[in-house]
XYZ file of C-alpha atoms in Angstrom:
198
model
C 0.000 0.000 0.000
C 2.846 2.401 0.729
C 4.114 2.133 -2.848
C 0.667 2.931 -4.211
C 0.270 5.925 -1.896
C 3.738 7.170 -2.861
C 2.609 7.079 -6.503
C -0.599 8.936 -5.629
C 1.471 11.505 -3.732
C 3.777 11.953 -6.734
C 0.720 12.502 -8.952
C -0.621 15.081 -6.450
C -3.672 12.946 -5.674
C -3.354 13.752 -1.993
C -6.922 13.031 -0.849
C -6.734 9.480 -2.165
C -3.288 8.943 -0.640
C -4.426 10.322 2.736
C -7.455 7.996 2.834
C -5.277 4.922 2.258
C -2.575 6.097 4.676
C -5.056 6.742 7.481
C -6.427 3.227 7.039
C -2.881 1.797 7.000
C -1.908 3.652 10.172
C -5.001 2.357 11.958
C -4.020 -1.171 10.947
C -0.273 -0.954 11.614
C 0.563 1.107 14.696
C 3.808 3.100 14.579
C 4.390 2.736 10.843
C 6.945 5.562 10.524
C 7.153 5.558 6.710
C 3.360 5.794 6.368
C 3.215 8.605 8.946
C 5.987 10.445 7.099
C 4.161 10.175 3.778
C 0.924 11.281 5.454
C 2.760 14.351 6.787
C 4.032 15.136 3.284
C 0.537 14.845 1.785
C -0.868 17.195 4.405
C 2.058 19.610 3.983
C 1.432 19.770 0.241
C -2.274 20.379 0.892
C -1.426 23.280 3.199
C -2.649 21.409 6.295
C 0.509 22.308 8.140
C -0.540 21.664 11.746
C -1.672 18.143 10.786
C 1.562 17.729 8.865
C 3.667 18.579 11.923
C 1.643 16.133 14.048
C 2.195 13.297 11.533
C 5.941 13.957 11.334
C 6.172 14.068 15.143
C 4.448 10.673 15.306
C 6.829 9.341 12.639
C 9.995 10.377 14.512
C 8.512 9.009 17.737
C 7.955 5.669 15.975
C 11.463 5.587 14.474
C 13.780 8.381 15.657
C 16.683 7.236 13.466
C 15.084 8.496 10.233
C 16.998 11.686 9.422
C 14.861 12.474 6.367
C 11.757 12.541 8.610
C 13.511 14.928 11.026
C 14.271 17.097 7.988
C 10.594 17.006 6.985
C 9.608 18.011 10.512
C 12.054 20.938 10.414
C 10.605 22.002 7.032
C 7.033 21.791 8.327
C 7.851 23.893 11.394
C 9.458 26.431 9.062
C 6.293 26.631 6.971
C 4.291 27.662 10.057
C 7.169 29.944 11.131
C 7.839 28.065 14.370
C 11.590 28.545 14.158
C 12.330 27.652 17.788
C 10.501 24.354 17.265
C 12.414 23.786 14.011
C 15.682 24.313 15.865
C 14.553 22.005 18.679
C 13.637 19.290 16.148
C 17.105 19.580 14.625
C 18.727 19.271 18.082
C 16.602 16.165 18.751
C 17.748 14.682 15.449
C 21.349 14.955 16.669
C 20.511 12.855 19.709
C 18.463 10.226 17.866
C 19.248 10.265 14.142
C 22.037 8.553 12.248
C 24.134 11.684 11.794
C 22.947 12.632 8.313
C 23.219 16.355 7.523
C 19.756 16.471 5.934
C 18.036 17.970 9.027
C 20.772 20.626 9.305
C 20.720 21.658 5.631
C 16.913 21.795 5.817
C 17.056 23.990 8.921
C 19.637 26.291 7.311
C 17.529 26.531 4.149
C 14.307 27.156 6.104
C 15.864 29.922 8.208
C 17.311 31.568 5.080
C 13.927 31.498 3.322
C 12.403 33.383 6.262
C 15.285 35.855 6.718
C 16.235 34.513 10.150
C 19.811 35.653 9.625
C 21.236 35.142 13.138
C 20.210 31.495 13.602
C 20.894 30.833 9.909
C 24.503 32.015 10.256
C 24.967 29.698 13.233
C 23.541 26.750 11.278
C 25.661 27.591 8.247
C 28.805 27.555 10.409
C 27.795 24.135 11.794
C 27.153 22.900 8.265
C 30.554 24.044 6.997
C 32.292 22.405 9.963
C 30.390 19.137 9.417
C 31.216 19.055 5.695
C 34.874 19.848 6.380
C 34.872 16.841 8.726
C 33.603 14.566 5.921
C 29.824 14.963 6.131
C 27.711 15.721 3.087
C 24.249 16.935 2.150
C 21.922 17.280 -0.839
C 24.009 19.124 -3.479
C 21.267 21.390 -4.854
C 20.680 22.992 -1.435
C 24.413 22.985 -0.791
C 24.887 25.362 -3.744
C 23.456 28.159 -1.600
C 24.761 27.251 1.838
C 28.106 25.493 1.368
C 31.326 27.311 0.360
C 32.475 26.609 -3.216
C 35.638 24.829 -2.031
C 33.444 22.012 -0.598
C 30.942 21.738 -3.457
C 32.657 19.072 -5.576
C 33.563 16.787 -2.680
C 30.090 17.176 -1.186
C 28.482 16.194 -4.511
C 30.874 13.236 -4.917
C 30.061 11.928 -1.430
C 26.317 12.350 -2.000
C 26.503 10.489 -5.321
C 28.523 7.668 -3.761
C 25.837 7.282 -1.092
C 23.058 7.026 -3.692
C 24.929 4.893 -6.236
C 27.872 3.238 -4.462
C 28.869 0.972 -7.342
C 28.747 3.809 -9.868
C 30.964 6.155 -7.838
C 33.858 7.594 -9.824
C 37.079 7.493 -7.829
C 38.734 10.332 -9.778
C 41.733 8.143 -10.686
C 40.548 6.104 -13.628
C 40.622 7.745 -17.027
C 37.172 8.393 -18.386
C 36.521 6.551 -21.678
C 36.839 8.737 -24.743
C 35.103 7.629 -27.878
C 35.425 10.685 -30.072
C 33.481 10.847 -33.287
C 34.688 12.839 -36.233
C 31.313 13.680 -37.746
C 31.372 17.311 -36.503
C 28.216 16.956 -34.423
C 28.107 18.264 -30.876
C 26.474 15.812 -28.475
C 25.145 17.064 -25.159
C 23.778 14.945 -22.339
C 21.278 16.224 -19.796
C 21.170 15.083 -16.200
C 18.190 16.004 -14.037
C 16.360 14.688 -11.007
C 13.038 15.469 -12.679
C 12.425 16.511 -16.291
C 9.349 18.688 -16.371
C 8.417 22.325 -16.729
C 10.337 24.318 -14.176
C 13.201 26.775 -13.959
C 15.979 24.186 -13.889
C 14.960 22.421 -17.117
């Protein structure tokens, strides 16, 4: 059922996804992934207080899920509860697996709402964590991570997602040049559709 609701969520059919998720949660108590997806549906519908409640239940069910802590931080930011967003991040440090996703989300959320003081503190923490070998989602890192860390951050992130495809930087890349005069360009995107990054 979770796969089907994830598809409904992706197709922005939130009411249908919510109905299935509520039934699932009644059946399986403490199903963190279902609670997380329910929170995302409600967040996308603008039901932000419900969204926060679902994310809180999800991290209570499984506090190791850093991406759920990040979602909770984002939801608190949407309702401009910045102290709660900061508290959620601090809780993620105690319970999560050490991923930087909650921290980059907090930094991004504070920047979006012009909370410059706390944002500067988070940015300093982020830089220190990346310098120590941590990494975060590269697209958000473009704004919040110094250029000198960008390439290594992206390499680490890619290695996490596709460990067997990671390029070690030592092997020569294959070159199969063609002499037909045509320029060939490849496009890489997380999502090809109509938006500013296409």
